[in-house]
PDB file of C-alpha atoms in Angstrom:
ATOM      1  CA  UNK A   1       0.000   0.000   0.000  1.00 71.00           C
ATOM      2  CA  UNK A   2       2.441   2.670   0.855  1.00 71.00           C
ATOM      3  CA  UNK A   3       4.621   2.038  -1.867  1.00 66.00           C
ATOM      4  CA  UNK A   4       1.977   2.414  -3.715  1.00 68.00           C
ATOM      5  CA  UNK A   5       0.481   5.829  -2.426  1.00 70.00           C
ATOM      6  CA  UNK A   6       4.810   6.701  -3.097  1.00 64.00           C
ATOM      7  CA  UNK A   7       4.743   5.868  -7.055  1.00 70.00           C
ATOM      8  CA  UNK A   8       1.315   8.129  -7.297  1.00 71.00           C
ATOM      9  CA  UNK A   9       3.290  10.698  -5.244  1.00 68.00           C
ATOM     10  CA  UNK A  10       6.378  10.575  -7.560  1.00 65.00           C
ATOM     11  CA  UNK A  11       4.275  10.870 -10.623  1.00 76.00           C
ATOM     12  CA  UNK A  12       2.201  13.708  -9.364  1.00 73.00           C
ATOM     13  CA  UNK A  13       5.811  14.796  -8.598  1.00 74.00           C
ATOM     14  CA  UNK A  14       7.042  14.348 -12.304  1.00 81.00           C
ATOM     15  CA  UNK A  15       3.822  15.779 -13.990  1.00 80.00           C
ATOM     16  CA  UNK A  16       4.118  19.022 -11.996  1.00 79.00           C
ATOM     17  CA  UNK A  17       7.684  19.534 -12.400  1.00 79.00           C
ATOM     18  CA  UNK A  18       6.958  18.613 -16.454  1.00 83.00           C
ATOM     19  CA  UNK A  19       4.143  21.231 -16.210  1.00 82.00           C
ATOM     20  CA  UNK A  20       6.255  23.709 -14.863  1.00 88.00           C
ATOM     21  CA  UNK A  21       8.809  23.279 -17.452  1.00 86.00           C
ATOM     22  CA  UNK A  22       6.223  23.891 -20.053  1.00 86.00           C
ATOM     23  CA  UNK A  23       4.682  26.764 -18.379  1.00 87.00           C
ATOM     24  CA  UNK A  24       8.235  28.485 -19.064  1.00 90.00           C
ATOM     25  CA  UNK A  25       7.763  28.450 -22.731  1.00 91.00           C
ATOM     26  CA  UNK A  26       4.461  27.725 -23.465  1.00 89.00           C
ATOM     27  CA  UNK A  27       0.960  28.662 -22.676  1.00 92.00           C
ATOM     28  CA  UNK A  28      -1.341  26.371 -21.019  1.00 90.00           C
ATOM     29  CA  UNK A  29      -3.716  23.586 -22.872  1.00 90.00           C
ATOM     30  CA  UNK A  30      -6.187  24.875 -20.680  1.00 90.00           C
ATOM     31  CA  UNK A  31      -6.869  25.274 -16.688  1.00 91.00           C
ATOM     32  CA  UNK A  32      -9.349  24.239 -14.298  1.00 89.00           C
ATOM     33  CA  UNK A  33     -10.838  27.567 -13.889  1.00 90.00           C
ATOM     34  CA  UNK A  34     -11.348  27.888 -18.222  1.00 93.00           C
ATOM     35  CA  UNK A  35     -12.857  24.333 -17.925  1.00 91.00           C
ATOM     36  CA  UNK A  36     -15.350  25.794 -14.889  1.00 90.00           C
ATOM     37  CA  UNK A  37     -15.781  28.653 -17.144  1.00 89.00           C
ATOM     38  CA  UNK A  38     -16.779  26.353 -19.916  1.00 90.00           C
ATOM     39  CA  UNK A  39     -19.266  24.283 -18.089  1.00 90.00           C
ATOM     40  CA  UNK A  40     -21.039  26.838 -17.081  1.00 90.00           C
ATOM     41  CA  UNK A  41     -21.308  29.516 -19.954  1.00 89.00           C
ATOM     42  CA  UNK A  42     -21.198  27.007 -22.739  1.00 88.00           C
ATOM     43  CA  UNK A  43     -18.102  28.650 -24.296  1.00 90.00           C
ATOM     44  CA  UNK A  44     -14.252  28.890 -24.008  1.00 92.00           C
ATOM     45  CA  UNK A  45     -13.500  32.419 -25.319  1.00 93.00           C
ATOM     46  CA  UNK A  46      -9.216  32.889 -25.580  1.00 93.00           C
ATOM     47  CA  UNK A  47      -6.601  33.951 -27.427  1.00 93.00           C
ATOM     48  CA  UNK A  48      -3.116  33.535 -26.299  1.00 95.00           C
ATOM     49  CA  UNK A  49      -1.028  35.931 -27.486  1.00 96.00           C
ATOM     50  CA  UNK A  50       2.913  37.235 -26.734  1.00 95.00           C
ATOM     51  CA  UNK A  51       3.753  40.022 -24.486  1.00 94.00           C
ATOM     52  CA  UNK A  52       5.000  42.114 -27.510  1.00 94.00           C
ATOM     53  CA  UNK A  53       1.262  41.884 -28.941  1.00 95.00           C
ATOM     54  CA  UNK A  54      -0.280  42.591 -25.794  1.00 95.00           C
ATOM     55  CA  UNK A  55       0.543  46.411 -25.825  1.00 90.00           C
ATOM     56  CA  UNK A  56       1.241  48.607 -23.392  1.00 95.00           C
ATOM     57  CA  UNK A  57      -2.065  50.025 -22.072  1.00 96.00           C
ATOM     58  CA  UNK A  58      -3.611  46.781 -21.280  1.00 96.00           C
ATOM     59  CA  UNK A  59      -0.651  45.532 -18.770  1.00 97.00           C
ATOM     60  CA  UNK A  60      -0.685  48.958 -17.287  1.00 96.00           C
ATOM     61  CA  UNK A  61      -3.964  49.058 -16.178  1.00 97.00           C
ATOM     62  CA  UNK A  62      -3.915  45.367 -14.830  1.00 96.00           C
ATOM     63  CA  UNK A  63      -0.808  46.205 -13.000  1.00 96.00           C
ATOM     64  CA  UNK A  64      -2.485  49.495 -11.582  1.00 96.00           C
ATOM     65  CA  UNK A  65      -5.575  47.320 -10.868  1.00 95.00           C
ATOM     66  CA  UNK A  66      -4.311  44.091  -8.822  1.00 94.00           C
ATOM     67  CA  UNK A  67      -0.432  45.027  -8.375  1.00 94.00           C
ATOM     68  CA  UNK A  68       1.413  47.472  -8.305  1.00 94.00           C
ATOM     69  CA  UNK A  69       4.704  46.194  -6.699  1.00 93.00           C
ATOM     70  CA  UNK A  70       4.642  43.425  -9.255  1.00 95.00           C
ATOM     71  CA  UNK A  71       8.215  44.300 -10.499  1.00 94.00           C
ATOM     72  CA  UNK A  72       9.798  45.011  -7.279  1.00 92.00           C
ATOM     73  CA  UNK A  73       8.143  41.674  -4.731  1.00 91.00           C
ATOM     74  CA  UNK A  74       9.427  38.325  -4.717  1.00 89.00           C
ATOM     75  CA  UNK A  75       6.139  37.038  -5.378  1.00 86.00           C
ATOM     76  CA  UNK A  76       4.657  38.106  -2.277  1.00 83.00           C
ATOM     77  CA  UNK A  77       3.194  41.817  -1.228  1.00 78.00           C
ATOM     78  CA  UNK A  78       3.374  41.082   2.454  1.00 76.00           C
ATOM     79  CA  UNK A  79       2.257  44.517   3.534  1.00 75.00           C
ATOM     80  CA  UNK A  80      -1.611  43.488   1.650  1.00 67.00           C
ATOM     81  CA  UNK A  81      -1.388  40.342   3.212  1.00 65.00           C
ATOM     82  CA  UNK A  82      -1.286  42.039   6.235  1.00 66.00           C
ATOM     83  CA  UNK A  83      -3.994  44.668   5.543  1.00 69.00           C
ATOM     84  CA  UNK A  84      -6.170  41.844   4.070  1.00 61.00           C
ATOM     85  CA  UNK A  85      -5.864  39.768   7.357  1.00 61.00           C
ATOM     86  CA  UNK A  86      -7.004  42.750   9.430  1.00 59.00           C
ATOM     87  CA  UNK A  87      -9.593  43.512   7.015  1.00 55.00           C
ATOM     88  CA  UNK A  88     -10.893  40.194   7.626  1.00 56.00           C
ATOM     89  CA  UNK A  89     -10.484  39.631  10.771  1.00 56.00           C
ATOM     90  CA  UNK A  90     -13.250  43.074  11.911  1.00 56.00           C
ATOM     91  CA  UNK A  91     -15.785  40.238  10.181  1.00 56.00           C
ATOM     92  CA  UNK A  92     -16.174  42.424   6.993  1.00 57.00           C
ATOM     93  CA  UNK A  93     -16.585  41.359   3.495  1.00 54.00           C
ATOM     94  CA  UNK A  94     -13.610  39.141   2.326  1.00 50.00           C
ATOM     95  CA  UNK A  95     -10.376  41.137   0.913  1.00 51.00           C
ATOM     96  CA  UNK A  96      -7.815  39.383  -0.507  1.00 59.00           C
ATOM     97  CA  UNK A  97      -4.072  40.453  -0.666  1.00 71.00           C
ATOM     98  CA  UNK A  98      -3.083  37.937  -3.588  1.00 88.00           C
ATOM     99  CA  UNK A  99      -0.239  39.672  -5.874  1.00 94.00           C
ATOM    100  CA  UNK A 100      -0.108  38.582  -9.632  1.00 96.00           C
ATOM    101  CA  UNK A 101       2.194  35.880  -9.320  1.00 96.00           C
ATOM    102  CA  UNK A 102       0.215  34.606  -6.869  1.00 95.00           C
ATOM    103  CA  UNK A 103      -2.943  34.791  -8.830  1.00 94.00           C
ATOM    104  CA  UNK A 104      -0.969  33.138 -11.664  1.00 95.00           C
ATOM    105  CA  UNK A 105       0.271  30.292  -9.389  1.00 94.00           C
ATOM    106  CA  UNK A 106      -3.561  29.457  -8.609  1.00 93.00           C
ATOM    107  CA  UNK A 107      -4.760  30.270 -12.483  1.00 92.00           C
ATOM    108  CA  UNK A 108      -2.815  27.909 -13.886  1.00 92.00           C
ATOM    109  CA  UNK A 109      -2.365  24.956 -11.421  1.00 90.00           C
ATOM    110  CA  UNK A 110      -4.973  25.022  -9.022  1.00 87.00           C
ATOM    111  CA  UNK A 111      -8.359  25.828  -8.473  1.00 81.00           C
ATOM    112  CA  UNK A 112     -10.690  28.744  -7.219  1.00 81.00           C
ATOM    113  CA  UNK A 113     -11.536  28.723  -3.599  1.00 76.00           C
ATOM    114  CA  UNK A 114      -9.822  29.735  -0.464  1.00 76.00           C
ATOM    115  CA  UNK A 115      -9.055  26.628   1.233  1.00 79.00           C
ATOM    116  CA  UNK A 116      -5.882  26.844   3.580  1.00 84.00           C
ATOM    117  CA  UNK A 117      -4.764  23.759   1.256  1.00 84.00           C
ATOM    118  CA  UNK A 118      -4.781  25.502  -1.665  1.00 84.00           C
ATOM    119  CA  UNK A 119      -3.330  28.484  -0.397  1.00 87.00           C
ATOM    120  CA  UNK A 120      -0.711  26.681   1.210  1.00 89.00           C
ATOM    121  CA  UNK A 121      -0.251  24.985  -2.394  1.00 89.00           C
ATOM    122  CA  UNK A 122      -0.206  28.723  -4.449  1.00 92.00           C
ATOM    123  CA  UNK A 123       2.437  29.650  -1.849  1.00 92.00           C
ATOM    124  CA  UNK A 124       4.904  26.863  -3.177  1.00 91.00           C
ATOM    125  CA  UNK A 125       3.778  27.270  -6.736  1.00 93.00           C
ATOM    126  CA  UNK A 126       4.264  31.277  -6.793  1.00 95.00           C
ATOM    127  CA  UNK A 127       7.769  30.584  -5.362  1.00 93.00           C
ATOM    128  CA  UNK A 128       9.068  28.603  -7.831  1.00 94.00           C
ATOM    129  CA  UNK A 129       7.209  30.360 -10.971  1.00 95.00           C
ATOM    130  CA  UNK A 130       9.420  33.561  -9.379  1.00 95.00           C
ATOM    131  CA  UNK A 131      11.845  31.760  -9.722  1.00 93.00           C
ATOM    132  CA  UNK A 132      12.277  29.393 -12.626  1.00 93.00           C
ATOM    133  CA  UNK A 133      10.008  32.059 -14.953  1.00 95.00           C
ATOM    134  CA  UNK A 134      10.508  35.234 -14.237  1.00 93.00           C
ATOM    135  CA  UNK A 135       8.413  38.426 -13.896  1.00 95.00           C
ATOM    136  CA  UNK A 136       7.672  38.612 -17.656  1.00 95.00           C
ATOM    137  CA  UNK A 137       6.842  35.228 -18.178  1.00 96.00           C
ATOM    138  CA  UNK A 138       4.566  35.428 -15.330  1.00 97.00           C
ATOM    139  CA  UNK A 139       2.561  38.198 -16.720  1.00 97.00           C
ATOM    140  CA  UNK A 140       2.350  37.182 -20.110  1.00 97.00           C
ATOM    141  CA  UNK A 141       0.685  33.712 -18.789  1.00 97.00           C
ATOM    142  CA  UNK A 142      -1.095  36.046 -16.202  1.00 97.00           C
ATOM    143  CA  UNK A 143      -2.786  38.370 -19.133  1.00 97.00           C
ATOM    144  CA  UNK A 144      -3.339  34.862 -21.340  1.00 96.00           C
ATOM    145  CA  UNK A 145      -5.419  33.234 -18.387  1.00 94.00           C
ATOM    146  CA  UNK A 146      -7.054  35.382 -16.406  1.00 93.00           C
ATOM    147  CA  UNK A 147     -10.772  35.151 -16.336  1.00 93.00           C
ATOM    148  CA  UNK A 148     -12.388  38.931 -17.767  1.00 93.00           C
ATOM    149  CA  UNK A 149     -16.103  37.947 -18.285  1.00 90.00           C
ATOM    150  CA  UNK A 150     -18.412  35.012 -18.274  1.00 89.00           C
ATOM    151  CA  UNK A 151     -16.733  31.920 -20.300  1.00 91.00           C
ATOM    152  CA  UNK A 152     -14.225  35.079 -21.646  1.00 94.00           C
ATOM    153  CA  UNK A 153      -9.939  34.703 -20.710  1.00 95.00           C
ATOM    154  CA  UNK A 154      -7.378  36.646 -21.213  1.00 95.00           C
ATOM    155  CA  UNK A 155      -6.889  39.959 -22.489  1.00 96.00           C
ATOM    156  CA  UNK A 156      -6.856  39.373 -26.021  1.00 97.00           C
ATOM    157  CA  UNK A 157     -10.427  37.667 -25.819  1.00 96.00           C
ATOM    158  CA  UNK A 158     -11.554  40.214 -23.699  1.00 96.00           C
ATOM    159  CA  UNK A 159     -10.712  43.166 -26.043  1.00 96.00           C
ATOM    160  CA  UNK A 160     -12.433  41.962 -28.813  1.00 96.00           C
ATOM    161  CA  UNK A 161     -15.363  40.977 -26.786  1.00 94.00           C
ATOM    162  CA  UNK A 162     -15.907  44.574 -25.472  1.00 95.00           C
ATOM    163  CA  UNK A 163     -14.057  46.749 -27.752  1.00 95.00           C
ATOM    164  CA  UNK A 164     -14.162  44.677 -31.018  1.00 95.00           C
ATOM    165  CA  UNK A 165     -10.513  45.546 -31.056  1.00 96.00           C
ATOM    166  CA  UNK A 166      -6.857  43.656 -30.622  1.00 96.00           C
ATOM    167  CA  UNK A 167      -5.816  44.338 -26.938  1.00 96.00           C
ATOM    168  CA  UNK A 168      -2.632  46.428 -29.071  1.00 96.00           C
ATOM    169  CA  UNK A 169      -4.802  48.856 -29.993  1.00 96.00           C
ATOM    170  CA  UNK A 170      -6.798  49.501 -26.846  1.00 96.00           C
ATOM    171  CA  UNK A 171      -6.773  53.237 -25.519  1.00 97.00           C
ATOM    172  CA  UNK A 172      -5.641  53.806 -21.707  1.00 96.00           C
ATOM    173  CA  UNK A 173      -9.079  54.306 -21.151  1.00 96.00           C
ATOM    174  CA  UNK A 174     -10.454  51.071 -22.580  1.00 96.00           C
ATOM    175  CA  UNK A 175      -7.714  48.947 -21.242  1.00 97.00           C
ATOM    176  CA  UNK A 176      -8.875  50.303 -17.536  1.00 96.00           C
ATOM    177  CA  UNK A 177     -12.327  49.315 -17.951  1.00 96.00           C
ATOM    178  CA  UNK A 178     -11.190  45.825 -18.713  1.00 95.00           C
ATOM    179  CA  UNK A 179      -9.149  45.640 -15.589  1.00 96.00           C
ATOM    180  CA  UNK A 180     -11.884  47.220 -13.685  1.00 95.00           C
ATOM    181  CA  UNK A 181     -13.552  43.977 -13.751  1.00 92.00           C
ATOM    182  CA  UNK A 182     -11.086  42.252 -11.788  1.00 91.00           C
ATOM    183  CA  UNK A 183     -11.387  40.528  -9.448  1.00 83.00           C
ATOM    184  CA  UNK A 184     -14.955  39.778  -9.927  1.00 85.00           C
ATOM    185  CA  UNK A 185     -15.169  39.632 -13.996  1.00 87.00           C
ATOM    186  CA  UNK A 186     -18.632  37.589 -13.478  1.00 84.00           C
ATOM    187  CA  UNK A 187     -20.422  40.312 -11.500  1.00 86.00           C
ATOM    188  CA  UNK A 188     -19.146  43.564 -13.846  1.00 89.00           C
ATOM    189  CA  UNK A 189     -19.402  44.371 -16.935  1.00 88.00           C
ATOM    190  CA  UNK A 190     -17.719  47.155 -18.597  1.00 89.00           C
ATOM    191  CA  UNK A 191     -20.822  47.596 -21.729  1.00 87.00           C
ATOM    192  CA  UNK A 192     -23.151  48.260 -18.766  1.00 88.00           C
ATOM    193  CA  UNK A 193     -21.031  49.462 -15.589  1.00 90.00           C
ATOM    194  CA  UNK A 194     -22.281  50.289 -11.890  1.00 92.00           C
ATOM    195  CA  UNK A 195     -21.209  53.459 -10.246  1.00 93.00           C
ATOM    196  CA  UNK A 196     -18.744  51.241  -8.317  1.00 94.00           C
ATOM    197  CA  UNK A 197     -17.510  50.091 -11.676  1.00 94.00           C
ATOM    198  CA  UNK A 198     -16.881  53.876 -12.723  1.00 95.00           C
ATOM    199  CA  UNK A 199     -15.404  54.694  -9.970  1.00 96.00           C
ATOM    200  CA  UNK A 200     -12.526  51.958 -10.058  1.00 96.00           C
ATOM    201  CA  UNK A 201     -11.859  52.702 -14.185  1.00 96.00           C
ATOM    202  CA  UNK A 202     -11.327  56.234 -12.932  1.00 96.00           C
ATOM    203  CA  UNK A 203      -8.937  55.698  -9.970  1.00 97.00           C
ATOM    204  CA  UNK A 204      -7.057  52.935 -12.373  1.00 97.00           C
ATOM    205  CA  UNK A 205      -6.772  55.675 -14.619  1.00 96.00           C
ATOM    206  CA  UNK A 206      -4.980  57.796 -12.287  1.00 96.00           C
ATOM    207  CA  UNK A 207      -2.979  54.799 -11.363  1.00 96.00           C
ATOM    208  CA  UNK A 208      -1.796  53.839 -14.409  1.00 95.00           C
ATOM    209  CA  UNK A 209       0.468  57.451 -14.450  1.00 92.00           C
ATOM    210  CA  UNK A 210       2.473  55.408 -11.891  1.00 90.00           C
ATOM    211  CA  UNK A 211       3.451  52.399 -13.417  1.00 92.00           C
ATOM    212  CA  UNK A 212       6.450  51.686 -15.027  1.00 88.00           C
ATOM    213  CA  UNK A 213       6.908  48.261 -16.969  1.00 87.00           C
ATOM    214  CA  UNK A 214      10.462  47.279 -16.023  1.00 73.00           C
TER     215      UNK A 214
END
């Protein structure tokens, strides 16, 4: 029996380090949350695309949005963390102090939820995506998987869903409504946005002055 339960272990082992490799030069096949997506919607809208296609506006108003230390943490903004935990703890509604890499760690090999296991499992995952991929690397797969909109990933997708455009060519305005969605692309909608949802496009506006993409 227990040698058994150690060959499953060894080729869960194997898999993830083989998935891992991949992940440093490839996109993924698909994830957990895009199959959740698909169930439920009845579609699978993506388009992976490079970095260099991406364009600058779109990345700057994600960073603004969900991270802006992303180019100067080790994976971990332990000052939200910290925030978030004493948010939470006064019995309010749930904050979360997840970074990108962190968000990218649980995108691509886990699943939604905030179990302490998979938390515990995104901690080792965004350690070693810092370190075996790399900041750009980690955005790129970021931008390419991140859920925007019902059954709708990744920037790409999401530009020509609600701008009919290539996420290149989206203006600094249009690229903020996108990110405004986040983290709760399900509930907004950019075509039809709430006064909470106007509020955050124009503060992510202002934010985007401050980032820098190095």
């Amino acid at each position: 029996m227990w040698k058994k339960i150690k060959q499953i272990l060894f080729i869960i082992l194997i898999l993830n380090v083989v998935f891992i490799i991949w992940g440093r030069f490839l996109n993924p096949p698909i994830t957990i949350t895009q199959i959740g997506g698909l169930f439920e919607y009845g579609k699978l809208q993506r388009d992976y695309i490079s970095s260099e296609e991406m364009g600058n506006n779109v990345k700057k108003a994600v960073i603004a949005s969900e991270d802006q230390k992303f180019f100067t943490h080790n994976g971990f903004d332990y000052t939200a963390i910290e925030k978030a935990m004493k948010h939470n703890e006064k019995g309010k509604k749930l904050r979360g102090g997840s970074t990108i890499s962190q968000q990218t760690a649980k995108n691509i090999f886990l699943w939604q939820g905030r179990s302490w296991v998979r938390k515990g499992l995104e901690a080792v995952y965004t350690f070693i995506i810092e370190k075996f991929w790399g900041k750009d690397i980690i955005l790129e797969r970021y931008l390419n998987s991140i859920e925007m909109g019902q059954g709708v990933f990744g920037v790409e997708a999401a530009a020509e869903y609600y701008f009919g455009k290539p996420s290149k060519d989206l203006t600094a305005s249009e690229a903020a409504w996108i990110a405004a969605v986040l983290p709760n692309p399900k509930k907004y909608d950019p075509k039809n946005p709430s006064p909470y949802l106007r509020k955050k496009h124009s503060w992510i506006m202002r934010q985007m002055r401050n980032v820098s993409l190095k």
